[in-house]
Short mmCIF file of C-alpha atoms and ligand atoms in Angstrom, two decimals:
data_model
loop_
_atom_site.label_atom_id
_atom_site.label_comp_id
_atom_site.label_asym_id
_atom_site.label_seq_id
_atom_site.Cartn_x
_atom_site.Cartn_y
_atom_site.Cartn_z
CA UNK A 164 -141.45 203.17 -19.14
CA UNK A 165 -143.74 200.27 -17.17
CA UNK A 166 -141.43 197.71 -14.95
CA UNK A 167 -142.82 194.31 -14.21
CA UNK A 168 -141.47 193.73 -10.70
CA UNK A 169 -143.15 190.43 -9.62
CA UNK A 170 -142.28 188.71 -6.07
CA UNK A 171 -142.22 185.27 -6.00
CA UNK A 172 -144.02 183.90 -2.84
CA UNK A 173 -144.72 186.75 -1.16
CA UNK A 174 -146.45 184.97 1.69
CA UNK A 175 -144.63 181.88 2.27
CA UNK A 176 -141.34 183.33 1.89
CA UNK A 177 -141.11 186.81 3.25
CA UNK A 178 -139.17 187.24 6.95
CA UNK A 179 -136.93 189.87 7.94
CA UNK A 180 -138.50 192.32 5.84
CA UNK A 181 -137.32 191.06 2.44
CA UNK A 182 -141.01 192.49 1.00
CA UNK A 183 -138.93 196.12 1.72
CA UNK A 184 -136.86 195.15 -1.54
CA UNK A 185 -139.86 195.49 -3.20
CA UNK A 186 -140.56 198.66 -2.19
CA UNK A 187 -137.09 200.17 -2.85
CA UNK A 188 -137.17 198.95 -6.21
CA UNK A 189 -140.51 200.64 -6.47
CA UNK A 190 -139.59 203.77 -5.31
CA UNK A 191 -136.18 204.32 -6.98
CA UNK A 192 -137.31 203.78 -9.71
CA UNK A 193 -140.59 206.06 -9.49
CA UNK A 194 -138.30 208.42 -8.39
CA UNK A 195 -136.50 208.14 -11.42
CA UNK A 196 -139.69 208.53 -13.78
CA UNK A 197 -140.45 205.14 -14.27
CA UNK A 198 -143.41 203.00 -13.76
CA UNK A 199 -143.25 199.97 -11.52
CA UNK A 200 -145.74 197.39 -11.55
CA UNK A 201 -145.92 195.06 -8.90
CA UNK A 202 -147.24 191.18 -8.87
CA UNK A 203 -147.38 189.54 -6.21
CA UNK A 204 -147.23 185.59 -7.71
CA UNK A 205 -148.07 182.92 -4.99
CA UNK A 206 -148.43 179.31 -5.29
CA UNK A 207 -150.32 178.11 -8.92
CA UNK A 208 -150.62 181.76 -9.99
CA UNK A 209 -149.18 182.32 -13.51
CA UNK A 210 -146.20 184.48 -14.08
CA UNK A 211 -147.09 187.82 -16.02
CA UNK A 212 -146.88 187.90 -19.68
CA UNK A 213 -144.00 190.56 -18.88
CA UNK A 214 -141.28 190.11 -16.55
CA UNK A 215 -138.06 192.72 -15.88
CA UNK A 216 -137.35 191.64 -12.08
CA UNK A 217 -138.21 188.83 -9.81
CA UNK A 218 -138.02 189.11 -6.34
CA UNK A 219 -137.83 186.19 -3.83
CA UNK A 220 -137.14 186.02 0.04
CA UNK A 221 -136.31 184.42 2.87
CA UNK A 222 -138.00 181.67 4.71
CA UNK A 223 -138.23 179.03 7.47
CA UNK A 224 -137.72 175.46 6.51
CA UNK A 225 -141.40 174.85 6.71
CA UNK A 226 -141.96 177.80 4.31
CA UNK A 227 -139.29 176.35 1.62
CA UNK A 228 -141.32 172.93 1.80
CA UNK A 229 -144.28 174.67 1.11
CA UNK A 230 -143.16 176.27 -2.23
CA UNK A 231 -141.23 173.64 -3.79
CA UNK A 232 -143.32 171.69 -5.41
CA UNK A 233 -144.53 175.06 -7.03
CA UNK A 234 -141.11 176.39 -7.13
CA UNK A 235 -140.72 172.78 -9.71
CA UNK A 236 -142.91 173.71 -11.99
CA UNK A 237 -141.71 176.89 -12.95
CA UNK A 238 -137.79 175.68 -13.32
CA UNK A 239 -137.60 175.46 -17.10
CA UNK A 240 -139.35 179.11 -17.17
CA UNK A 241 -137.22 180.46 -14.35
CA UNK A 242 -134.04 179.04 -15.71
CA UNK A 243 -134.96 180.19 -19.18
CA UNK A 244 -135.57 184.02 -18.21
CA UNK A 245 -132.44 183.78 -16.35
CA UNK A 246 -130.55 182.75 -19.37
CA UNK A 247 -132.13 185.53 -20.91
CA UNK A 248 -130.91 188.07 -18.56
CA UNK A 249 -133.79 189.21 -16.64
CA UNK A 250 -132.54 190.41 -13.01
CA UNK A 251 -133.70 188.59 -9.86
CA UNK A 252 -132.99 188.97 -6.43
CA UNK A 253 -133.06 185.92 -4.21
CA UNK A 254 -132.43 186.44 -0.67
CA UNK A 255 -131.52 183.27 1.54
CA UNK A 256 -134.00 181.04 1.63
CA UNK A 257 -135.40 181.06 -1.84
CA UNK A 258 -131.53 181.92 -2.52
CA UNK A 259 -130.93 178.08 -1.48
CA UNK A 260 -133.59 176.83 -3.75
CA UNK A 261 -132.17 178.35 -6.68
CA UNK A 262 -129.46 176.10 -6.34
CA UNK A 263 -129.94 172.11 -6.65
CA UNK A 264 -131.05 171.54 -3.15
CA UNK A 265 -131.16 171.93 0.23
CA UNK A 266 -131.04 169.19 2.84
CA UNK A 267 -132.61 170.91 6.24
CA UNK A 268 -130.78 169.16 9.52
CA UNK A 269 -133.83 166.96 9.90
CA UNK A 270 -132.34 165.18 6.72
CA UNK A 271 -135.27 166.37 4.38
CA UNK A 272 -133.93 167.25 0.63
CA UNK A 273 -136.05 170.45 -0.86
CA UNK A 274 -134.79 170.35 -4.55
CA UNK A 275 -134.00 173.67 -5.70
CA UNK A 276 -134.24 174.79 -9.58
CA UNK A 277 -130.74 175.04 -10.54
CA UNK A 278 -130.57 178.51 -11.68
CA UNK A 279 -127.19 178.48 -9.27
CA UNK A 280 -124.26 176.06 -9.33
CA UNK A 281 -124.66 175.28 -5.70
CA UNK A 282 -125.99 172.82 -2.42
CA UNK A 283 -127.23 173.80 1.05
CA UNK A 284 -126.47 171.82 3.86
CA UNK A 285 -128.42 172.48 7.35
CA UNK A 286 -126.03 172.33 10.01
CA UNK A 287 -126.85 172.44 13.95
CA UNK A 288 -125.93 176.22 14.31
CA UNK A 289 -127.03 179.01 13.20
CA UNK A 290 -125.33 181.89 11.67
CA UNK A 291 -126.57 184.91 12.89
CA UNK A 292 -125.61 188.31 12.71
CA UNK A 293 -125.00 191.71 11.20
CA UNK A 294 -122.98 191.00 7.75
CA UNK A 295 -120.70 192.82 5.61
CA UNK A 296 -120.07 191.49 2.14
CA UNK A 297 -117.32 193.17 -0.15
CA UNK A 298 -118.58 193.25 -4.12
CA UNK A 299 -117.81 194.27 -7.59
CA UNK A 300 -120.64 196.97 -6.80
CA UNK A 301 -119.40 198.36 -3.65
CA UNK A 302 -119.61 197.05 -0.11
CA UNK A 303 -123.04 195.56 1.06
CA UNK A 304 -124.45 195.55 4.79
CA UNK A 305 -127.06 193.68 5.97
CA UNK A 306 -128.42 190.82 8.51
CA UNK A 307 -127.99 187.00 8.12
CA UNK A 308 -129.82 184.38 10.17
CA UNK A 309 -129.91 180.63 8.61
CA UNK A 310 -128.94 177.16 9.26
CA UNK A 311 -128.24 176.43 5.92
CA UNK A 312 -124.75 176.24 4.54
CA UNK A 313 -123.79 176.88 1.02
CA UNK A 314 -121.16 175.32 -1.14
CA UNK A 315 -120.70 177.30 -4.42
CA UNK A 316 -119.60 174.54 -7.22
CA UNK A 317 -116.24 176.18 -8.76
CA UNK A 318 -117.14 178.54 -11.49
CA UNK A 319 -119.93 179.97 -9.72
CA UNK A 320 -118.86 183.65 -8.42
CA UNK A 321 -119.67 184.79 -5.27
CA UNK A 322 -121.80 187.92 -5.14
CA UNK A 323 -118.87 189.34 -2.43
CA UNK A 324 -116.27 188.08 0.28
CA UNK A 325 -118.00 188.86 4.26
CA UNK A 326 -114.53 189.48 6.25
CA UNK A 327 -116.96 190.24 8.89
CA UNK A 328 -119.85 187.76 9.27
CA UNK A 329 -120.45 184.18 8.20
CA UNK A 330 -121.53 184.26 4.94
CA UNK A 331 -122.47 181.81 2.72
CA UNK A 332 -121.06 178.77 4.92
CA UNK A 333 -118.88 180.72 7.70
CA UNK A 334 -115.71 179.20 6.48
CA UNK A 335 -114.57 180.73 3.23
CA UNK A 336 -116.06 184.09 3.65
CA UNK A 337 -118.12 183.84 0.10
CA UNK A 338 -121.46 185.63 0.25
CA UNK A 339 -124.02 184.91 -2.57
CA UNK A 340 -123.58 184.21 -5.79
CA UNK A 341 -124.31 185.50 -8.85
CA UNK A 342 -125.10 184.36 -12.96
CA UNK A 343 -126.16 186.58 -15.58
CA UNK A 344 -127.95 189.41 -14.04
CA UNK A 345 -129.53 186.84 -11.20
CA UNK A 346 -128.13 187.77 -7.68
CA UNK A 347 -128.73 185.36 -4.35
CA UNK A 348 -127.32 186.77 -0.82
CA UNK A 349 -128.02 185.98 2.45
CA UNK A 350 -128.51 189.32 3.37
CA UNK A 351 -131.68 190.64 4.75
CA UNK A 352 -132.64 194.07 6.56
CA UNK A 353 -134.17 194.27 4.06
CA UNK A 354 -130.46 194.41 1.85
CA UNK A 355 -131.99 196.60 -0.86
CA UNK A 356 -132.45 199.39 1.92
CA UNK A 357 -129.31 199.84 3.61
CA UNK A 358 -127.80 199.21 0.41
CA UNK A 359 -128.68 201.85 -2.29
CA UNK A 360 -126.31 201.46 -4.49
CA UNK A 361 -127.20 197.75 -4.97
CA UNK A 362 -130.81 198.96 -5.75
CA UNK A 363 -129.27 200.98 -9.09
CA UNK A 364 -127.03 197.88 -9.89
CA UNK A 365 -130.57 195.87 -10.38
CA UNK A 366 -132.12 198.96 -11.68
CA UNK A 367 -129.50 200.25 -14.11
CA UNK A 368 -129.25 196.26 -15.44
CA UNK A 369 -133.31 196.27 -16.29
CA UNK A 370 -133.87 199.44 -17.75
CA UNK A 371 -130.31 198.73 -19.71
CA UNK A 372 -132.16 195.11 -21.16
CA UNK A 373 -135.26 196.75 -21.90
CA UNK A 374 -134.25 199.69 -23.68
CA UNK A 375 -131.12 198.08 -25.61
CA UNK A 376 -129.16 201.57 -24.24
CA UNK A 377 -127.18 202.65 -21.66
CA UNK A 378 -128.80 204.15 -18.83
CA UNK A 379 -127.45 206.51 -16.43
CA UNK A 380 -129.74 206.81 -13.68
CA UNK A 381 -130.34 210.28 -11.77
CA UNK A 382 -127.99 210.82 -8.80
CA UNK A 383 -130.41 210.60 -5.08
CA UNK A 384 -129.72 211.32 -1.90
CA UNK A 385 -128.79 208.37 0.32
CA UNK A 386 -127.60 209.91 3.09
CA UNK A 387 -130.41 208.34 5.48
CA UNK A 388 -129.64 204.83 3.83
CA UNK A 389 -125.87 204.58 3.96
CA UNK A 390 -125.96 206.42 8.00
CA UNK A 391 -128.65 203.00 8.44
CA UNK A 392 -126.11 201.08 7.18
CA UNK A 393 -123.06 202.73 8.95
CA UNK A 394 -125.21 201.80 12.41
CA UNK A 395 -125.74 198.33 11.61
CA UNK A 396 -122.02 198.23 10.45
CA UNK A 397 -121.20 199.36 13.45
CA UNK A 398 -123.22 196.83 15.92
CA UNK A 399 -121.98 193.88 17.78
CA UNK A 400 -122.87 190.64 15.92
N1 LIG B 635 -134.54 177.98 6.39
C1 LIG B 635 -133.29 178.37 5.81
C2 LIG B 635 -132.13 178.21 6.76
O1 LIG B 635 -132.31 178.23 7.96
C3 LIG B 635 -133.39 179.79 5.30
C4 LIG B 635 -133.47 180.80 6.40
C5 LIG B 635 -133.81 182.20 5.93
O2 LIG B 635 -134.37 182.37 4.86
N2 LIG B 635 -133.54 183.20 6.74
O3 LIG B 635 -131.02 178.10 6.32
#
């Protein structure tokens, strides 16, 4: 079976290694017998006809105002293949401009898309650190680094609660959010790496919408993921 993976700005918003999510997805999946197709879709390019999993990243400020006015075009698509269950992954900043907006401390507004319930809010500091976010799909451990802080509108869920680490605004330990089978976290490293179990969440989810069955996928080995994970667990912030 083919899987469209397509990643959303791949140039203007890619730091921390969030381009590795791609390539966990790619492999996990070959490893399971499946077929991933990548697309890499940049500013004006059209979205394939097929689509099973969008991939977004993080970016600077000055990244973020380079894609919205793209990012604007493609809201009533985006928002419509959300509704219709295809998986995404949005990490931090293109996780902010799924939600309504986000004002950057030198008071510009970058209108988001809406896909999530939620603002962003620059503030002067910057939250920065190794992260630990507790989920409905096990514990995820990554790296956070942003200015931005998020306000989840009530009814929105979290993707998981960061006892340690800041989190979606550093005060009431939400990290993420998710809809329908769209996830946003702050998390890079890149999260899909240190975080295999995540990977089959996404995976399981696509193969389970495309086929109309339930999928078990093939046990791997992640014993060099989780001990990454256990080390960066285990760092100072
Ligand atoms: N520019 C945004 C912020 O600082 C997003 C940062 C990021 O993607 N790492 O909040």
């Amino acid at each position: 079976m083919k899987v469209h993976i397509i990643h959303l700005y791949p140039k203007e918003m890619n730091i921390y290694g969030d381009t590795g999510n791609r390539l966990v997805l790619s492999q996990r999946l070959k490893w399971r017998g499946y077929e991933p197709i990548v697309h890499l879709v940049g500013l004006g390019d059209k979205l394939p006809a097929e689509t099973d999993i969008i991939l977004g990243g993080g970016g600077q400020d000055s990244g973020q105002a380079l894609v919205i006015d793209d990012l604007a075009k493609r809201q009533a698509e985006l928002n419509a293949m959300a509704d219709d269950g295809v998986t995404m992954l949005m990490i931090c900043g293109m996780y902010q401009l799924f939600g309504h907006y986000f004002l950057t401390q030198d008071g510009d507004k970058l209108p988001g898309i809406s896909v999530f319930n939620l603002v962003t809010r620059g503030s002067n500091q910057r939250l920065i650190g190794n992260i630990v976010s507790e989920t409905p799909f096990g514990q995820l451990v990554g790296y956070e680094n942003h200015s931005g802080l998020t306000e989840l509108a009530k009814g929105l869920a979290a993707l998981g609660k960061c006892p340690k680490g800041q989190g979606n605004n550093g005060a009431d330990q939400n990290e993420g959010a998710t809809v329908q089978n769209v996830f946003g976290s702050y998390l890079h490293g890149p999260i899909l790496s240190k975080n295999p179990h995540f990977a089959d969440e996404l995976i399981t989810r696509t193969i389970e919408r495309k086929s109309g069955q339930k999928v078990q996928l093939t046990p791997l080995s992640d014993e060099l993921e989780l001990a990454a994970a256990n080390v960066a667990k285990s760092r100072p912030r």
